[in-house]
Amino acid sequence: MSQLERLTGAILEAAFVEVEASGRHVHLTKADALALFGHGLTEDRPLSQPGQYVCRERVTLIGPQGRLEHVAVLGPERPASQVEISRTDARTLGVRAPVRLSGDTKGTPGIRLAG
């Protein structure tokens, strides 16, 4: 390998930024998981973030104008339940979902979940 190839590889490795996008999903508290499913969350497969996983459980989001079925639940349980959807999903459901960083739920409109 030439010095130029090693230098190019080093630059590319140093400049690499991993970017991921996630589709609609739900985070649940232990209490909400128990209310929806009668048990805690069950790990199905791991995510790229250490300690995070997709659960076997799925929910239905029910809004004033529509519903989205088979929505993924991500684990482990969280201190607060949260639904993350796209603008298109919000229109389908008939809700005004603000664009925010994950975890910022203050003043967010509610939505119904079915297990």
Short mmCIF file of N, CA and C in Angstrom, two decimals, residues 60-69 71 83 85 89-96 109-114:
data_model
loop_
_atom_site.label_atom_id
_atom_site.label_comp_id
_atom_site.label_asym_id
_atom_site.label_seq_id
_atom_site.Cartn_x
_atom_site.Cartn_y
_atom_site.Cartn_z
N THR A 60 -50.49 0.01 18.23
CA THR A 60 -51.24 0.77 17.25
C THR A 60 -51.38 2.19 17.78
N LEU A 61 -51.03 3.17 16.96
CA LEU A 61 -51.21 4.58 17.31
C LEU A 61 -52.57 5.01 16.80
N ILE A 62 -53.37 5.61 17.66
CA ILE A 62 -54.74 6.00 17.29
C ILE A 62 -54.88 7.51 17.47
N GLY A 63 -55.07 8.20 16.36
CA GLY A 63 -55.25 9.64 16.37
C GLY A 63 -56.68 10.01 16.02
N PRO A 64 -57.00 11.29 16.03
CA PRO A 64 -58.35 11.74 15.72
C PRO A 64 -58.80 11.43 14.29
N GLN A 65 -57.84 11.29 13.36
CA GLN A 65 -58.22 11.07 11.96
C GLN A 65 -57.73 9.76 11.38
N GLY A 66 -56.97 9.00 12.13
CA GLY A 66 -56.46 7.75 11.56
C GLY A 66 -55.68 6.95 12.58
N ARG A 67 -55.12 5.86 12.07
CA ARG A 67 -54.34 4.98 12.94
C ARG A 67 -53.17 4.39 12.18
N LEU A 68 -52.14 4.05 12.91
CA LEU A 68 -50.96 3.38 12.36
C LEU A 68 -50.77 2.11 13.16
N GLU A 69 -50.78 0.98 12.48
CA GLU A 69 -50.68 -0.31 13.17
C GLU A 69 -49.28 -0.89 13.08
N VAL A 71 -46.63 -0.63 15.00
CA VAL A 71 -45.54 0.31 15.24
C VAL A 71 -44.54 -0.33 16.20
N VAL A 83 -43.70 8.76 21.77
CA VAL A 83 -43.96 8.31 20.40
C VAL A 83 -43.15 9.18 19.46
N ILE A 85 -42.73 10.01 15.44
CA ILE A 85 -43.35 9.82 14.13
C ILE A 85 -42.87 10.89 13.16
N ASP A 89 -46.73 10.82 9.06
CA ASP A 89 -47.47 10.05 10.06
C ASP A 89 -48.41 10.96 10.85
N ALA A 90 -47.93 12.14 11.22
CA ALA A 90 -48.75 13.08 11.98
C ALA A 90 -50.00 13.47 11.19
N ARG A 91 -49.84 13.72 9.89
CA ARG A 91 -51.01 14.05 9.05
C ARG A 91 -51.98 12.87 8.99
N THR A 92 -51.46 11.67 8.83
CA THR A 92 -52.31 10.48 8.79
C THR A 92 -53.12 10.35 10.08
N LEU A 93 -52.48 10.61 11.20
CA LEU A 93 -53.13 10.48 12.50
C LEU A 93 -54.02 11.67 12.84
N GLY A 94 -53.76 12.81 12.22
CA GLY A 94 -54.52 14.02 12.52
C GLY A 94 -54.03 14.73 13.77
N VAL A 95 -52.72 14.67 14.02
CA VAL A 95 -52.14 15.36 15.18
C VAL A 95 -51.10 16.37 14.70
N ARG A 96 -50.86 17.37 15.54
CA ARG A 96 -49.81 18.36 15.26
C ARG A 96 -48.60 17.98 16.09
N PRO A 109 -48.73 17.12 22.14
CA PRO A 109 -50.09 16.59 22.16
C PRO A 109 -50.07 15.09 22.44
N GLY A 110 -51.08 14.59 23.09
CA GLY A 110 -51.15 13.16 23.40
C GLY A 110 -51.69 12.35 22.24
N ILE A 111 -51.55 11.04 22.37
CA ILE A 111 -52.08 10.11 21.37
C ILE A 111 -52.42 8.82 22.10
N ARG A 112 -53.39 8.09 21.57
CA ARG A 112 -53.79 6.82 22.20
C ARG A 112 -52.95 5.68 21.62
N LEU A 113 -52.60 4.73 22.49
CA LEU A 113 -51.88 3.53 22.08
C LEU A 113 -52.73 2.32 22.41
N ALA A 114 -52.70 1.33 21.52
CA ALA A 114 -53.34 0.04 21.78
C ALA A 114 -52.29 -1.04 21.60
#
